Amino acid sequence: MLEVADISVAYGQHRALTDAALNVGRGEIVVILGANGAGKTSLLKAIAGIVACLPGKRVTLSGRDISALPAHEIVEAGLALVPEGRGIFADLTVAENLLLGANPKRARDGEAARRERVLSLFPRLGERLGQTVRTMSGGEQQMVAIGRALMSNPDVLLLDEPSLGLSPLLVRELFASLRKVRESGVGLLLVEQNARESLAIADRGYLIENGKITGSGTGTELMSNDAVQRAYLGGIVASAV
């Protein structure tokens, strides 16, 4: 569904990405693993049209070339980004944030049903529709951010460090919800510092080092890879349950 090739990004003299390429299928969870500064966030932002790329970028979504579209038209095409730090409207209520998420034309039909779907994924939000988002916990704010993105009716959802700062219990709840999103047919491209939890739910993954994709495999293959275990899993791990 999402095909990405030849994405290169530079900030002044610093090359953040070089010829990055990946793909995400319908209803597939794909995780990107890499150290801080490896280029993970730049890759998501480049796909979403938020940062400028060097010539040659190719991004297609469901067969449509969206490489040259501005960010708001990329959302209309069916791709939504949940950025690191969430990017929510903190002074608005939960209900208002969800309503803003449904602003794209593609999302206006079926808005009510989509909202019910979001609230079924995150029941806590249904209890707090009138609450100002800045008064909520970090985990609840992340639910708002993901719910707002889902309200745009995406085919592919990009998530940048969604579990950052969350308690272990909330991390488990979050990843269980992402599984349910996958079951609805939405593809997910996930940058995540919690390698163990993300690989446990991932269909596939990519490794990125110094701005270059250096490896790939299924979630199970990467979980059992010695180099991945040493770099991201704290050593040898037992087989995933």
XYZ file of C-alpha atoms in Angstrom:
241
model
C 0.000 0.000 0.000
C 2.761 2.459 0.969
C 5.917 2.318 -1.149
C 8.867 4.583 -0.299
C 12.140 4.831 -2.223
C 15.164 7.099 -2.540
C 14.353 9.407 0.360
C 17.341 11.563 1.252
C 17.220 14.459 3.726
C 19.899 16.993 4.648
C 19.898 19.726 7.262
C 22.550 22.111 6.010
C 25.739 20.072 5.700
C 24.365 17.213 7.790
C 22.943 14.283 5.813
C 20.157 12.803 7.941
C 18.920 10.201 5.433
C 20.404 8.597 2.352
C 18.271 6.710 -0.174
C 15.885 5.247 2.400
C 13.359 2.743 1.067
C 10.608 0.682 2.681
C 7.056 -0.520 2.220
C 3.976 -1.105 4.349
C 1.120 -3.376 3.310
C -2.563 -3.116 4.149
C -3.207 -4.114 7.740
C 0.511 -4.546 8.440
C 2.579 -3.253 11.345
C 6.123 -2.303 10.333
C 8.597 -1.046 12.930
C 11.739 1.040 12.385
C 14.539 0.452 14.885
C 17.573 2.654 15.286
C 19.619 4.621 17.779
C 18.892 8.229 18.664
C 19.902 10.434 15.749
C 19.803 7.578 13.220
C 17.212 9.351 11.073
C 13.981 7.669 12.165
C 11.977 10.838 12.800
C 13.337 12.487 9.659
C 12.125 9.480 7.665
C 8.581 9.714 9.004
C 8.462 13.466 8.470
C 9.802 13.107 4.937
C 7.120 10.552 4.071
C 4.458 12.842 5.550
C 5.715 15.861 3.586
C 6.774 17.849 6.632
C 10.491 18.116 5.813
C 12.037 18.837 2.424
C 13.850 16.010 0.655
C 16.706 15.987 -1.775
C 15.756 15.223 -5.409
C 14.653 11.692 -6.235
C 12.086 11.025 -3.503
C 9.387 8.530 -4.487
C 6.354 7.866 -2.308
C 3.275 6.042 -3.550
C 0.141 5.277 -1.549
C -2.294 2.704 -2.925
C -0.672 3.170 -6.326
C -0.912 6.982 -6.303
C 2.261 9.046 -6.470
C 2.152 11.471 -3.529
C 5.836 12.410 -3.630
C 5.292 16.071 -4.519
C 2.122 16.733 -2.528
C 2.106 19.201 0.379
C 1.462 17.785 3.824
C -2.262 18.578 3.970
C -2.882 16.854 0.640
C -0.929 13.821 1.822
C -3.409 13.569 4.696
C -6.246 13.785 2.173
C -4.576 10.974 0.214
C -4.809 8.713 3.265
C -1.647 9.043 5.335
C -1.594 10.453 8.883
C 1.303 11.132 11.260
C 1.254 11.038 15.059
C 4.454 12.957 15.841
C 6.761 12.517 18.794
C 5.394 14.758 21.528
C 1.847 14.056 20.276
C 1.062 17.436 18.677
C -2.346 17.650 20.302
C -4.403 20.797 20.851
C -3.881 20.886 24.600
C -6.340 23.682 25.376
C -9.203 21.987 23.538
C -11.335 19.112 24.779
C -11.052 15.490 23.728
C -14.191 15.846 21.609
C -12.830 18.960 19.891
C -9.523 17.244 19.089
C -11.359 14.310 17.540
C -13.578 16.643 15.544
C -10.526 18.438 14.142
C -9.095 15.087 13.128
C -12.126 14.528 10.916
C -11.575 17.756 8.978
C -10.163 16.179 5.761
C -12.767 15.687 3.058
C -12.092 11.946 2.969
C -13.076 11.732 6.648
C -16.367 13.613 6.670
C -18.537 10.750 5.498
C -18.817 8.238 8.296
C -17.447 10.608 10.915
C -19.838 9.428 13.631
C -19.057 5.757 13.023
C -15.339 6.473 13.018
C -15.607 8.334 16.302
C -17.383 5.343 17.828
C -14.585 3.137 16.547
C -11.978 5.383 18.169
C -13.864 5.379 21.456
C -14.112 1.581 21.335
C -10.328 1.435 20.920
C -9.793 3.914 23.752
C -12.785 3.677 26.141
C -11.127 6.124 28.511
C -11.622 8.887 25.954
C -15.358 8.257 25.945
C -15.379 9.010 29.661
C -13.486 12.277 29.118
C -14.947 13.808 25.976
C -15.509 17.154 27.659
C -12.151 17.263 29.434
C -9.444 19.714 28.407
C -6.592 17.626 27.030
C -3.780 19.424 28.896
C -5.309 18.212 32.204
C -5.024 14.558 31.171
C -2.233 12.072 31.851
C 0.479 11.408 29.292
C -1.074 8.090 28.351
C -4.481 9.630 27.849
C -2.995 12.408 25.731
C -1.349 9.786 23.528
C -4.743 8.138 23.079
C -6.111 11.508 21.966
C -3.270 11.946 19.482
C -3.776 8.510 17.933
C -7.547 8.865 17.985
C -7.382 12.232 16.253
C -5.159 10.762 13.535
C -7.534 7.839 13.040
C -10.417 10.293 12.638
C -8.789 11.416 9.366
C -9.657 7.979 7.920
C -6.071 7.003 7.044
C -4.958 4.031 4.993
C -1.548 4.239 6.674
C -0.747 5.623 10.107
C 2.768 6.809 11.002
C 3.618 6.844 14.710
C 6.765 8.388 16.184
C 7.662 7.016 19.645
C 4.062 6.508 20.834
C 5.072 4.768 24.092
C 7.605 7.410 25.163
C 7.082 8.346 28.800
C 4.263 5.873 29.426
C 4.073 3.401 32.296
C 4.538 -0.311 31.483
C 0.803 -0.908 31.968
C -0.152 1.876 29.564
C 2.454 0.649 27.065
C 0.775 -2.767 27.016
C -2.645 -1.161 26.567
C -1.317 1.018 23.755
C 0.178 -1.876 21.816
C -2.990 -3.926 22.265
C -4.882 -1.017 20.701
C -2.425 -0.866 17.780
C -3.144 -4.526 17.088
C -6.832 -3.648 16.825
C -6.041 -0.786 14.454
C -4.188 -3.266 12.231
C -7.212 -5.570 12.252
C -9.276 -2.742 10.735
C -7.008 -2.798 7.658
C -4.935 0.292 8.462
C -1.198 -0.089 7.859
C 1.089 1.169 10.631
C 4.664 2.403 10.310
C 6.048 2.658 13.809
C 9.192 4.298 15.188
C 9.523 3.028 18.721
C 12.192 3.042 21.422
C 10.550 0.058 23.112
C 11.990 -2.518 20.737
C 10.755 -5.545 22.661
C 7.096 -4.520 22.690
C 7.110 -3.213 19.128
C 8.745 -6.317 17.646
C 6.253 -8.479 19.511
C 3.396 -6.993 17.467
C 5.294 -6.190 14.251
C 4.824 -8.117 11.023
C 8.135 -6.754 9.731
C 10.823 -4.275 10.657
C 13.727 -2.235 9.322
C 17.026 -1.283 10.929
C 18.378 2.205 10.321
C 21.910 3.374 11.135
C 23.437 6.756 10.348
C 20.606 7.628 7.987
C 20.698 4.386 5.992
C 18.442 1.329 6.053
C 20.865 -1.457 6.938
C 18.621 -4.481 7.420
C 15.097 -5.825 7.499
C 13.144 -8.917 8.435
C 10.013 -10.207 10.071
C 9.339 -9.252 13.661
C 10.292 -12.759 14.755
C 13.508 -12.727 12.727
C 14.596 -9.407 14.156
C 13.697 -10.454 17.698
C 16.031 -13.449 17.380
C 18.830 -11.589 15.571
C 21.950 -11.433 17.746
C 22.867 -7.891 16.683
C 19.338 -6.634 17.369
C 19.318 -8.357 20.746
C 22.603 -6.727 21.729
C 21.679 -3.264 20.447
C 18.009 -2.975 21.383
C 16.914 -5.858 23.632
C 19.606 -5.884 26.303
C 21.149 -9.182 25.275
C 19.771 -12.626 24.563
C 16.012 -12.906 24.963
C 13.615 -15.791 25.172
C 11.356 -16.557 22.245
C 8.468 -14.126 21.922
C 5.188 -15.381 23.336
